Amino acid sequence: LDNQLKSLSSSESKVALTKFNQIQNKISVLTKESVGAVNVLQDFAECAKASPASKSSYRKSVELLKNIKAMTESLIALSEAVKTFDLKQLQTDTKSFIDSVGFKKDMKSGSKEYNEMVAKFKDSKEFATLQKRLGDLENSHNIITNAKMAGTLDAIIGGKTTLEQVSLKKSIETEERVNTCLQKHSKKSMLVAQAIHLIQKLRQLDSTKTEDVESIFSVVSAVSKELSTANTIPDTMKADSNKMTDETNKLPDALAKSEVIGQSVNSLRSAFVLRDLKKEVEQLKTIDSAVQAVIQKISAEAQKIVKPLWGDHKKEMSELDKTLGEIGSLNLNVSNLTTIGAFGTPLTALATLTPVSMKAKEKSKALDTLLNDGTLNMDPQVKGDIENSKKTLDQLADLDLGFASHSAQFQSAPSVFSDLENFLTKLLQVPIAPRQPSGQTPGAPSGPGGVAGNQQGGSAAAVFFAWKKRSSGS
């Protein structure tokens, strides 16, 4: 059994469990609703029961719409041509050109003076400006006199009755009903698409990479069989019961005290883990704009699901940043403490930490939905940043960041730890009558310095020194 348990704690097992966690994260996008969403295919069939319109009912209307579009484009071009053409500016540019050249009366063609004048105006800025202005005038004239516009207008006038045909109206009404019907099932459609995408990814998994995971499960199964006799332990304990065993039930309000100690230890652990994630949190604070940009690229129905899960990131990061700062300045130096009872007082400082309302698990689901959306063509850099943010959120999801909301437990920690110390002290002083428990070898020690006393004393010492080591080390 020891050898089997050792294999579970190996580095290879940790890597294998990380792989399994990745598979679990992929599967986590599916919800209870995903199972029922498969029926959406039948819903689609119901929506499509209406007879589709024939192509002939659309042919004339399509031609009409093409003509209307062409006429619209022509009118826009005409409007732009009228706006850009400036008759006064043409007159001004023409006068500037004539003045710059210096025309004279009775100038003979081919004369030196004439050739110099021609060479001069060809290279002049005024000539280039006049050429452009005349080109604009020609374009405007071509648009206005375009024969196609007249033909297009005639086609529109002649086909206006097409839109009034009963067959076309019925076809449009049918399509509207089908579209409305499909819209009702858009949420289920998205869930089915996610499930199909997940199945495709799982099929792509390399089975050789999951062999380590299967090996771990085999070991766990074997260990479970080895421990199948654990249900006999209570009977053995009853048979070996002595006065010390009975005394362990005499701690007043044991359940309430256990909750205080458990909450204090868990909150302290969460504070230390959060402090160690400071670098990752800094990166998480900068991801909001990238996530919002990706959210805008998914469907409206998907946005309704993802946006509430993502939440108010700036507000949540502000809370988290504040709590991180408070943890950094928190004084939990317990290296000089020598008793279990003294450890309760420093824990009251946890009540001063600002609680974090962020729902890290839901935010992680939002990012997972974006990462698994097959319609997105995400930038590799953005995808990498989102994946890293998801890993950080998964780590934060395991923490209890309520802090000040548990102030009642923290405030009672000093008295609870003091009571625990007193209880353990009295417990270890209880005399044990010499007797031979079931299964014990005759002659084995069973007094205060025997097996039972050593086990209880060892437990108390383990609690004390493990606590001290963790606190002083952090």
XYZ file of C-alpha atoms in Angstrom, residues 60-70:
11
model
C -38.712 38.936 -61.029
C -38.357 40.493 -57.584
C -34.607 39.812 -57.594
C -34.266 41.576 -60.964
C -36.300 44.494 -59.635
C -34.111 44.810 -56.542
C -30.962 44.700 -58.697
C -32.305 47.568 -60.815
C -33.233 49.568 -57.716
C -29.741 49.052 -56.316
C -28.151 50.119 -59.632
